[in-house]
Short mmCIF file of N, CA and C in Angstrom, two decimals:
data_model
loop_
_atom_site.label_atom_id
_atom_site.label_comp_id
_atom_site.label_asym_id
_atom_site.label_seq_id
_atom_site.Cartn_x
_atom_site.Cartn_y
_atom_site.Cartn_z
N MET A 1 83.91 143.46 169.59
CA MET A 1 84.19 143.74 170.98
C MET A 1 85.16 144.90 171.08
N SER A 2 85.06 145.62 172.16
CA SER A 2 85.95 146.75 172.32
C SER A 2 86.83 146.56 173.54
N CYS A 3 87.89 147.32 173.56
CA CYS A 3 88.83 147.25 174.67
C CYS A 3 89.03 148.65 175.22
N ALA A 4 88.54 148.89 176.43
CA ALA A 4 88.77 150.18 177.08
C ALA A 4 90.12 150.12 177.77
N ARG A 5 90.86 151.20 177.73
CA ARG A 5 92.16 151.19 178.36
C ARG A 5 92.58 152.59 178.74
N THR A 6 93.53 152.64 179.63
CA THR A 6 94.25 153.87 179.92
C THR A 6 95.72 153.53 179.86
N ARG A 7 96.53 154.46 179.49
CA ARG A 7 97.97 154.21 179.42
C ARG A 7 98.52 154.00 180.83
N PRO A 8 99.48 153.07 180.97
CA PRO A 8 100.09 152.89 182.28
C PRO A 8 100.85 154.14 182.68
N ARG A 9 100.80 154.47 183.94
CA ARG A 9 101.54 155.62 184.44
C ARG A 9 102.91 155.14 184.92
N GLU A 10 103.80 156.08 185.13
CA GLU A 10 105.15 155.75 185.60
C GLU A 10 105.13 155.01 186.93
N SER A 11 104.09 155.20 187.72
CA SER A 11 104.03 154.58 189.04
C SER A 11 103.82 153.08 188.98
N GLY A 12 103.57 152.55 187.81
CA GLY A 12 103.38 151.11 187.69
C GLY A 12 101.92 150.71 187.72
N VAL A 13 101.00 151.68 187.73
CA VAL A 13 99.59 151.36 187.72
C VAL A 13 99.25 150.76 186.37
N GLY A 14 98.48 149.70 186.37
CA GLY A 14 98.15 148.98 185.15
C GLY A 14 97.11 149.68 184.30
N ILE A 15 96.52 148.92 183.43
CA ILE A 15 95.52 149.44 182.52
C ILE A 15 94.15 148.98 182.94
N SER A 16 93.15 149.57 182.33
CA SER A 16 91.78 149.14 182.57
C SER A 16 91.31 148.42 181.32
N VAL A 17 90.99 147.15 181.44
CA VAL A 17 90.61 146.34 180.29
C VAL A 17 89.13 146.02 180.37
N GLY A 18 88.42 146.34 179.31
CA GLY A 18 87.02 145.95 179.23
C GLY A 18 86.93 144.56 178.63
N ARG A 19 85.86 144.30 177.89
CA ARG A 19 85.73 142.99 177.25
C ARG A 19 86.74 142.89 176.11
N VAL A 20 87.49 141.81 176.12
CA VAL A 20 88.55 141.62 175.13
C VAL A 20 88.47 140.19 174.63
N SER A 21 88.58 140.04 173.31
CA SER A 21 88.68 138.69 172.77
C SER A 21 90.16 138.36 172.64
N GLU A 22 90.46 137.08 172.64
CA GLU A 22 91.85 136.66 172.56
C GLU A 22 92.50 137.15 171.27
N THR A 23 91.71 137.38 170.23
CA THR A 23 92.28 137.86 168.97
C THR A 23 92.73 139.31 169.07
N GLN A 24 92.28 140.04 170.08
CA GLN A 24 92.73 141.43 170.27
C GLN A 24 94.05 141.50 171.04
N VAL A 25 94.55 140.35 171.46
CA VAL A 25 95.81 140.30 172.20
C VAL A 25 96.92 140.03 171.19
N LEU A 26 97.84 140.97 171.07
CA LEU A 26 98.99 140.82 170.19
C LEU A 26 100.17 140.32 171.02
N VAL A 27 100.77 139.21 170.62
CA VAL A 27 101.97 138.70 171.28
C VAL A 27 103.12 138.87 170.31
N ARG A 28 104.20 139.49 170.83
CA ARG A 28 105.35 139.80 169.98
C ARG A 28 106.64 139.69 170.79
N PRO A 29 107.79 139.60 170.09
CA PRO A 29 109.07 139.61 170.81
C PRO A 29 109.24 140.93 171.56
N ALA A 30 109.83 140.87 172.73
CA ALA A 30 110.07 142.07 173.52
C ALA A 30 111.18 142.91 172.91
N ARG A 31 111.09 144.21 173.15
CA ARG A 31 112.11 145.16 172.72
C ARG A 31 112.73 145.79 173.96
N ALA A 32 113.91 146.36 173.79
CA ALA A 32 114.59 146.98 174.93
C ALA A 32 113.72 148.04 175.59
N THR A 33 112.95 148.76 174.80
CA THR A 33 112.09 149.81 175.37
C THR A 33 110.92 149.24 176.17
N ASP A 34 110.72 147.92 176.14
CA ASP A 34 109.63 147.29 176.89
C ASP A 34 110.02 146.91 178.32
N VAL A 35 111.30 146.94 178.64
CA VAL A 35 111.76 146.41 179.92
C VAL A 35 111.12 147.12 181.10
N ARG A 36 110.98 148.42 181.05
CA ARG A 36 110.36 149.13 182.18
C ARG A 36 108.94 148.62 182.43
N ARG A 37 108.17 148.45 181.37
CA ARG A 37 106.79 147.97 181.53
C ARG A 37 106.78 146.50 181.96
N ILE A 38 107.69 145.69 181.44
CA ILE A 38 107.79 144.29 181.88
C ILE A 38 108.01 144.26 183.39
N ARG A 39 108.89 145.11 183.88
CA ARG A 39 109.15 145.15 185.33
C ARG A 39 107.91 145.62 186.11
N GLU A 40 107.13 146.53 185.55
CA GLU A 40 105.89 146.96 186.20
C GLU A 40 104.90 145.80 186.28
N VAL A 41 104.77 145.06 185.19
CA VAL A 41 103.83 143.93 185.16
C VAL A 41 104.26 142.83 186.12
N THR A 42 105.56 142.57 186.20
CA THR A 42 106.05 141.50 187.07
C THR A 42 106.13 141.90 188.54
N SER A 43 106.16 143.19 188.82
CA SER A 43 106.37 143.68 190.19
C SER A 43 105.44 143.06 191.24
N PRO A 44 104.12 142.97 191.01
CA PRO A 44 103.27 142.35 192.04
C PRO A 44 103.62 140.88 192.28
N TYR A 45 104.07 140.19 191.25
CA TYR A 45 104.46 138.78 191.37
C TYR A 45 105.77 138.64 192.14
N VAL A 46 106.67 139.59 191.91
CA VAL A 46 107.92 139.61 192.67
C VAL A 46 107.61 139.90 194.14
N ASP A 47 106.73 140.88 194.37
CA ASP A 47 106.37 141.24 195.74
C ASP A 47 105.75 140.07 196.50
N SER A 48 104.99 139.24 195.81
CA SER A 48 104.35 138.08 196.45
C SER A 48 105.25 136.84 196.44
N ARG A 49 106.46 136.98 195.91
CA ARG A 49 107.45 135.91 195.83
C ARG A 49 107.06 134.79 194.85
N ALA A 50 106.17 135.08 193.92
CA ALA A 50 105.82 134.11 192.88
C ALA A 50 106.85 134.14 191.75
N ILE A 51 107.52 135.28 191.58
CA ILE A 51 108.61 135.42 190.60
C ILE A 51 109.84 135.86 191.37
N VAL A 52 110.97 135.27 191.04
CA VAL A 52 112.23 135.59 191.70
C VAL A 52 112.64 137.02 191.34
N PRO A 53 112.99 137.83 192.33
CA PRO A 53 113.43 139.20 192.03
C PRO A 53 114.74 139.21 191.26
N LYS A 54 114.83 140.13 190.29
CA LYS A 54 116.04 140.27 189.49
C LYS A 54 116.31 141.75 189.28
N PRO A 55 117.56 142.11 189.16
CA PRO A 55 117.86 143.51 188.84
C PRO A 55 117.47 143.80 187.39
N ALA A 56 117.28 145.07 187.10
CA ALA A 56 116.89 145.48 185.75
C ALA A 56 117.84 144.93 184.69
N VAL A 57 119.13 144.92 184.99
CA VAL A 57 120.10 144.45 184.01
C VAL A 57 119.81 143.01 183.57
N SER A 58 119.29 142.20 184.46
CA SER A 58 118.97 140.80 184.10
C SER A 58 117.88 140.74 183.04
N TYR A 59 116.92 141.65 183.13
CA TYR A 59 115.86 141.69 182.11
C TYR A 59 116.45 142.08 180.75
N TYR A 60 117.35 143.04 180.76
CA TYR A 60 117.97 143.44 179.50
C TYR A 60 118.83 142.30 178.93
N GLU A 61 119.58 141.62 179.80
CA GLU A 61 120.46 140.54 179.34
C GLU A 61 119.68 139.37 178.75
N SER A 62 118.47 139.14 179.23
CA SER A 62 117.67 138.01 178.73
C SER A 62 116.53 138.46 177.82
N LEU A 63 116.59 139.68 177.34
CA LEU A 63 115.50 140.26 176.56
C LEU A 63 115.08 139.39 175.36
N GLN A 64 116.05 138.77 174.69
CA GLN A 64 115.73 137.97 173.51
C GLN A 64 114.89 136.74 173.85
N GLU A 65 114.78 136.37 175.13
CA GLU A 65 113.97 135.24 175.56
C GLU A 65 112.50 135.63 175.76
N PHE A 66 112.23 136.92 175.86
CA PHE A 66 110.90 137.41 176.25
C PHE A 66 109.96 137.65 175.09
N LEU A 67 108.69 137.36 175.36
CA LEU A 67 107.57 137.81 174.54
C LEU A 67 106.75 138.73 175.41
N VAL A 68 106.08 139.69 174.79
CA VAL A 68 105.13 140.52 175.52
C VAL A 68 103.78 140.42 174.84
N ALA A 69 102.73 140.63 175.62
CA ALA A 69 101.37 140.66 175.09
C ALA A 69 100.86 142.08 175.22
N GLU A 70 100.23 142.56 174.16
CA GLU A 70 99.69 143.91 174.14
C GLU A 70 98.19 143.87 173.87
N ILE A 71 97.51 144.81 174.46
CA ILE A 71 96.12 145.09 174.11
C ILE A 71 96.08 146.58 173.81
N ASP A 72 95.67 146.92 172.61
CA ASP A 72 95.62 148.32 172.19
C ASP A 72 96.95 149.03 172.37
N GLY A 73 98.05 148.34 172.12
CA GLY A 73 99.37 148.95 172.20
C GLY A 73 99.96 149.06 173.59
N VAL A 74 99.26 148.54 174.60
CA VAL A 74 99.76 148.59 175.98
C VAL A 74 100.16 147.18 176.40
N ILE A 75 101.35 147.03 176.93
CA ILE A 75 101.83 145.72 177.38
C ILE A 75 101.05 145.31 178.62
N VAL A 76 100.42 144.13 178.54
CA VAL A 76 99.61 143.61 179.65
C VAL A 76 100.12 142.26 180.14
N GLY A 77 101.19 141.75 179.54
CA GLY A 77 101.72 140.46 179.97
C GLY A 77 103.07 140.20 179.36
N CYS A 78 103.77 139.21 179.95
CA CYS A 78 105.08 138.84 179.44
C CYS A 78 105.40 137.41 179.85
N GLY A 79 106.38 136.86 179.22
CA GLY A 79 106.88 135.54 179.57
C GLY A 79 108.15 135.29 178.78
N ALA A 80 108.97 134.37 179.29
CA ALA A 80 110.25 134.09 178.64
C ALA A 80 110.44 132.59 178.49
N LEU A 81 111.19 132.21 177.48
CA LEU A 81 111.58 130.82 177.27
C LEU A 81 113.10 130.77 177.37
N HIS A 82 113.58 130.06 178.39
CA HIS A 82 115.02 129.95 178.64
C HIS A 82 115.46 128.52 178.35
N VAL A 83 116.31 128.35 177.34
CA VAL A 83 116.81 127.03 176.98
C VAL A 83 117.87 126.62 177.99
N MET A 84 117.71 125.41 178.55
CA MET A 84 118.66 124.88 179.54
C MET A 84 119.62 123.86 178.95
N TRP A 85 119.13 123.08 178.00
CA TRP A 85 119.92 122.01 177.39
C TRP A 85 119.33 121.74 176.02
N ASP A 86 119.90 120.81 175.27
CA ASP A 86 119.43 120.58 173.91
C ASP A 86 118.00 120.08 173.83
N ASP A 87 117.47 119.53 174.91
CA ASP A 87 116.11 118.99 174.85
C ASP A 87 115.18 119.57 175.91
N VAL A 88 115.62 120.59 176.65
CA VAL A 88 114.76 121.13 177.70
C VAL A 88 114.93 122.65 177.83
N ALA A 89 113.80 123.32 178.01
CA ALA A 89 113.76 124.76 178.23
C ALA A 89 112.79 125.05 179.37
N GLU A 90 112.83 126.26 179.86
CA GLU A 90 111.94 126.66 180.96
C GLU A 90 111.11 127.87 180.56
N ILE A 91 109.84 127.82 180.87
CA ILE A 91 109.01 129.03 180.80
C ILE A 91 109.21 129.73 182.14
N ARG A 92 109.62 130.98 182.07
CA ARG A 92 109.85 131.74 183.29
C ARG A 92 109.33 133.17 183.14
N THR A 93 109.17 133.80 184.27
CA THR A 93 108.73 135.20 184.34
C THR A 93 107.41 135.42 183.59
N LEU A 94 106.49 134.47 183.70
CA LEU A 94 105.17 134.63 183.10
C LEU A 94 104.33 135.49 184.03
N ALA A 95 103.86 136.61 183.52
CA ALA A 95 103.07 137.53 184.33
C ALA A 95 102.03 138.23 183.46
N VAL A 96 100.86 138.47 184.05
CA VAL A 96 99.79 139.19 183.38
C VAL A 96 99.33 140.30 184.31
N ASP A 97 99.21 141.50 183.77
CA ASP A 97 98.70 142.62 184.56
C ASP A 97 97.34 142.24 185.14
N ARG A 98 97.14 142.57 186.40
CA ARG A 98 95.88 142.18 187.07
C ARG A 98 94.64 142.62 186.29
N SER A 99 94.71 143.76 185.65
CA SER A 99 93.56 144.27 184.90
C SER A 99 93.25 143.44 183.66
N ALA A 100 94.19 142.61 183.22
CA ALA A 100 94.00 141.83 182.00
C ALA A 100 93.80 140.34 182.27
N LYS A 101 93.80 139.96 183.54
CA LYS A 101 93.60 138.53 183.87
C LYS A 101 92.21 138.09 183.43
N GLY A 102 92.15 136.83 183.00
CA GLY A 102 90.87 136.27 182.57
C GLY A 102 90.50 136.57 181.14
N HIS A 103 91.42 137.15 180.40
CA HIS A 103 91.17 137.49 178.99
C HIS A 103 92.00 136.66 178.03
N GLY A 104 92.62 135.58 178.52
CA GLY A 104 93.39 134.70 177.65
C GLY A 104 94.81 135.16 177.38
N VAL A 105 95.25 136.20 178.06
CA VAL A 105 96.59 136.74 177.82
C VAL A 105 97.66 135.72 178.19
N GLY A 106 97.57 135.15 179.38
CA GLY A 106 98.56 134.16 179.82
C GLY A 106 98.60 132.95 178.90
N SER A 107 97.44 132.49 178.50
CA SER A 107 97.38 131.33 177.59
C SER A 107 98.01 131.64 176.24
N ARG A 108 97.76 132.84 175.73
CA ARG A 108 98.37 133.22 174.45
C ARG A 108 99.89 133.23 174.55
N ILE A 109 100.40 133.79 175.66
CA ILE A 109 101.85 133.85 175.85
C ILE A 109 102.42 132.43 175.94
N VAL A 110 101.80 131.58 176.73
CA VAL A 110 102.29 130.20 176.88
C VAL A 110 102.28 129.48 175.54
N ARG A 111 101.21 129.60 174.78
CA ARG A 111 101.16 128.93 173.47
C ARG A 111 102.28 129.42 172.55
N GLU A 112 102.52 130.71 172.56
CA GLU A 112 103.60 131.26 171.72
C GLU A 112 104.97 130.78 172.20
N LEU A 113 105.17 130.72 173.51
CA LEU A 113 106.45 130.22 174.04
C LEU A 113 106.64 128.75 173.70
N LEU A 114 105.56 127.97 173.77
CA LEU A 114 105.66 126.55 173.39
C LEU A 114 105.94 126.41 171.90
N ASP A 115 105.38 127.29 171.08
CA ASP A 115 105.70 127.28 169.64
C ASP A 115 107.19 127.58 169.43
N ARG A 116 107.71 128.53 170.19
CA ARG A 116 109.16 128.83 170.12
C ARG A 116 109.97 127.60 170.48
N ALA A 117 109.56 126.90 171.54
CA ALA A 117 110.29 125.70 171.96
C ALA A 117 110.29 124.66 170.85
N ARG A 118 109.15 124.48 170.20
CA ARG A 118 109.07 123.53 169.09
C ARG A 118 109.99 123.95 167.94
N GLN A 119 110.00 125.24 167.62
CA GLN A 119 110.87 125.74 166.55
C GLN A 119 112.34 125.51 166.88
N LEU A 120 112.68 125.57 168.15
CA LEU A 120 114.05 125.33 168.59
C LEU A 120 114.35 123.84 168.74
N GLU A 121 113.32 123.02 168.48
CA GLU A 121 113.41 121.56 168.59
C GLU A 121 113.72 121.10 170.01
N VAL A 122 113.18 121.84 170.97
CA VAL A 122 113.26 121.44 172.38
C VAL A 122 112.11 120.48 172.62
N GLU A 123 112.39 119.35 173.24
CA GLU A 123 111.37 118.31 173.42
C GLU A 123 110.57 118.44 174.71
N ARG A 124 111.15 119.15 175.70
CA ARG A 124 110.48 119.27 177.00
C ARG A 124 110.56 120.70 177.49
N VAL A 125 109.49 121.13 178.15
CA VAL A 125 109.46 122.49 178.71
C VAL A 125 109.08 122.38 180.18
N PHE A 126 109.89 123.02 181.01
CA PHE A 126 109.76 123.00 182.46
C PHE A 126 109.16 124.32 182.93
N CYS A 127 108.46 124.29 184.07
CA CYS A 127 108.07 125.52 184.75
C CYS A 127 108.01 125.25 186.24
N LEU A 128 108.24 126.28 187.00
CA LEU A 128 108.10 126.24 188.46
C LEU A 128 106.98 127.22 188.77
N THR A 129 105.88 126.73 189.34
CA THR A 129 104.70 127.57 189.40
C THR A 129 103.82 127.31 190.61
N PHE A 130 103.03 128.31 190.95
CA PHE A 130 101.94 128.17 191.91
C PHE A 130 100.64 127.89 191.15
N GLU A 131 100.64 128.15 189.84
CA GLU A 131 99.44 128.05 188.99
C GLU A 131 99.37 126.68 188.32
N THR A 132 99.24 125.63 189.11
CA THR A 132 99.27 124.26 188.57
C THR A 132 98.08 123.97 187.66
N GLU A 133 96.91 124.48 187.99
CA GLU A 133 95.75 124.23 187.13
C GLU A 133 95.94 124.89 185.77
N PHE A 134 96.42 126.11 185.77
CA PHE A 134 96.66 126.83 184.52
C PHE A 134 97.63 126.05 183.63
N PHE A 135 98.79 125.69 184.18
CA PHE A 135 99.78 124.97 183.38
C PHE A 135 99.29 123.56 183.04
N GLY A 136 98.52 122.95 183.92
CA GLY A 136 97.94 121.64 183.62
C GLY A 136 97.05 121.69 182.39
N ARG A 137 96.31 122.79 182.23
CA ARG A 137 95.45 122.95 181.03
C ARG A 137 96.28 123.02 179.75
N HIS A 138 97.54 123.35 179.89
CA HIS A 138 98.44 123.44 178.73
C HIS A 138 99.28 122.18 178.56
N GLY A 139 98.99 121.14 179.35
CA GLY A 139 99.65 119.85 179.17
C GLY A 139 100.81 119.57 180.13
N PHE A 140 101.09 120.47 181.04
CA PHE A 140 102.17 120.25 182.00
C PHE A 140 101.71 119.30 183.09
N VAL A 141 102.66 118.49 183.59
CA VAL A 141 102.38 117.58 184.70
C VAL A 141 103.44 117.79 185.78
N GLU A 142 103.05 117.52 187.02
CA GLU A 142 103.98 117.65 188.14
C GLU A 142 105.10 116.62 188.03
N ILE A 143 106.30 117.02 188.46
CA ILE A 143 107.45 116.11 188.44
C ILE A 143 108.15 116.15 189.79
N GLU A 144 108.94 115.12 190.03
CA GLU A 144 109.84 115.09 191.18
C GLU A 144 111.21 114.67 190.67
N GLY A 145 112.25 115.11 191.35
CA GLY A 145 113.60 114.75 190.92
C GLY A 145 113.99 115.51 189.66
N ALA A 146 115.15 115.22 189.15
CA ALA A 146 115.65 115.86 187.94
C ALA A 146 115.43 114.95 186.75
N PRO A 147 114.62 115.37 185.80
CA PRO A 147 114.32 114.51 184.65
C PRO A 147 115.37 114.56 183.54
N VAL A 148 116.63 114.42 183.94
CA VAL A 148 117.72 114.34 182.96
C VAL A 148 118.65 113.22 183.36
N GLU A 149 119.39 112.72 182.40
CA GLU A 149 120.35 111.64 182.68
C GLU A 149 121.52 112.19 183.50
N PRO A 150 122.24 111.32 184.20
CA PRO A 150 123.33 111.77 185.09
C PRO A 150 124.39 112.64 184.43
N ALA A 151 124.77 112.34 183.19
CA ALA A 151 125.81 113.15 182.52
C ALA A 151 125.32 114.58 182.29
N VAL A 152 124.06 114.72 181.89
CA VAL A 152 123.49 116.05 181.67
C VAL A 152 123.34 116.77 183.01
N TYR A 153 122.91 116.04 184.02
CA TYR A 153 122.78 116.60 185.37
C TYR A 153 124.11 117.21 185.81
N ALA A 154 125.19 116.49 185.59
CA ALA A 154 126.52 116.97 185.97
C ALA A 154 126.88 118.25 185.22
N GLU A 155 126.54 118.32 183.95
CA GLU A 155 126.80 119.53 183.16
C GLU A 155 125.97 120.70 183.67
N LEU A 156 124.69 120.44 183.93
CA LEU A 156 123.80 121.51 184.39
C LEU A 156 124.20 122.04 185.76
N LEU A 157 124.84 121.22 186.57
CA LEU A 157 125.32 121.67 187.88
C LEU A 157 126.31 122.83 187.77
N GLN A 158 126.92 122.98 186.61
CA GLN A 158 127.90 124.05 186.41
C GLN A 158 127.24 125.41 186.13
N SER A 159 125.94 125.42 185.94
CA SER A 159 125.23 126.66 185.65
C SER A 159 125.05 127.49 186.92
N TYR A 160 125.16 128.81 186.76
CA TYR A 160 124.90 129.73 187.86
C TYR A 160 123.44 130.19 187.88
N ASP A 161 122.68 129.75 186.91
CA ASP A 161 121.29 130.18 186.76
C ASP A 161 120.40 129.55 187.84
N GLU A 162 119.65 130.38 188.56
CA GLU A 162 118.77 129.87 189.62
C GLU A 162 117.66 128.98 189.06
N GLY A 163 117.19 129.27 187.86
CA GLY A 163 116.16 128.44 187.24
C GLY A 163 116.65 127.03 186.97
N VAL A 164 117.90 126.90 186.57
CA VAL A 164 118.48 125.58 186.36
C VAL A 164 118.59 124.86 187.70
N ALA A 165 118.98 125.57 188.75
CA ALA A 165 119.06 124.97 190.08
C ALA A 165 117.69 124.49 190.55
N GLU A 166 116.65 125.26 190.25
CA GLU A 166 115.29 124.86 190.60
C GLU A 166 114.88 123.61 189.81
N PHE A 167 115.24 123.59 188.53
CA PHE A 167 114.93 122.44 187.68
C PHE A 167 115.58 121.18 188.24
N LEU A 168 116.83 121.30 188.70
CA LEU A 168 117.56 120.16 189.25
C LEU A 168 117.13 119.83 190.68
N ASP A 169 116.29 120.67 191.27
CA ASP A 169 115.80 120.49 192.64
C ASP A 169 116.94 120.47 193.65
N LEU A 170 117.88 121.40 193.47
CA LEU A 170 119.05 121.47 194.34
C LEU A 170 118.67 122.03 195.71
N ASP A 171 119.29 121.50 196.73
CA ASP A 171 119.03 121.94 198.10
C ASP A 171 119.29 123.43 198.30
N ARG A 172 120.24 124.00 197.56
CA ARG A 172 120.59 125.40 197.79
C ARG A 172 119.48 126.37 197.41
N VAL A 173 118.53 125.96 196.60
CA VAL A 173 117.43 126.87 196.24
C VAL A 173 116.15 126.54 196.98
N LYS A 174 115.83 125.30 197.08
CA LYS A 174 114.64 124.80 197.77
C LYS A 174 113.43 125.74 197.68
N PRO A 175 113.05 126.14 196.46
CA PRO A 175 111.90 127.03 196.34
C PRO A 175 110.59 126.35 196.71
N ASN A 176 110.57 125.03 196.68
CA ASN A 176 109.31 124.33 196.93
C ASN A 176 108.82 124.48 198.36
N THR A 177 109.64 124.98 199.25
CA THR A 177 109.16 125.27 200.59
C THR A 177 108.14 126.41 200.56
N LEU A 178 108.10 127.15 199.46
CA LEU A 178 107.12 128.22 199.31
C LEU A 178 105.78 127.68 198.84
N GLY A 179 105.74 126.44 198.41
CA GLY A 179 104.49 125.85 197.96
C GLY A 179 104.33 125.79 196.45
N ASN A 180 105.36 126.16 195.69
CA ASN A 180 105.24 126.08 194.24
C ASN A 180 105.55 124.66 193.77
N THR A 181 105.26 124.41 192.51
CA THR A 181 105.32 123.06 191.97
C THR A 181 106.19 123.03 190.73
N ARG A 182 106.99 122.00 190.61
CA ARG A 182 107.81 121.78 189.42
C ARG A 182 106.97 120.99 188.43
N MET A 183 106.84 121.51 187.20
CA MET A 183 106.00 120.87 186.19
C MET A 183 106.77 120.75 184.88
N LEU A 184 106.38 119.77 184.07
CA LEU A 184 107.07 119.51 182.82
C LEU A 184 106.06 119.14 181.75
N LEU A 185 106.29 119.63 180.55
CA LEU A 185 105.52 119.26 179.37
C LEU A 185 106.47 118.60 178.39
N THR A 186 106.07 117.44 177.88
CA THR A 186 106.87 116.74 176.88
C THR A 186 106.08 116.74 175.56
N PHE A 187 106.74 117.15 174.48
CA PHE A 187 106.08 117.17 173.17
C PHE A 187 106.07 115.79 172.57
#
């Protein structure tokens, strides 16, 4: 199978992907030089409010959490694994360039992030998503309330991270009014 592509332009225009097998998708740790393209890939999701907007500096500060997916050397997707506690992490900022949707890119990223969680010995992985069917295929189930014991809940309340606030279902974030769903996978 072949993969037709064009290099992304500075304007944020994506690539053109022909027929691609999942084996042609390379998933690797993100590098500092990838942040501009990560922001291009996530931009439509931020615009539609599916991903929380963040300044560029936030992407650099959390770079070690990110994986990127490439086809023919062009980044077509990204995702991050953010550890919240000793037994729980969150998949966040999962995005696939529109031109690469339907080619297994998102699934490859999720599988790699779940492998990272297992390597870190995290037992549960959380996500906040509009894509419930997609995450359901990967073993995630909808949850309500905070799935942590009271002592851990109290510790997590001290975090300034919006993702942790979403995980705890705190009134100050209330993202679920947008229609997204809190989901959890337990290994």
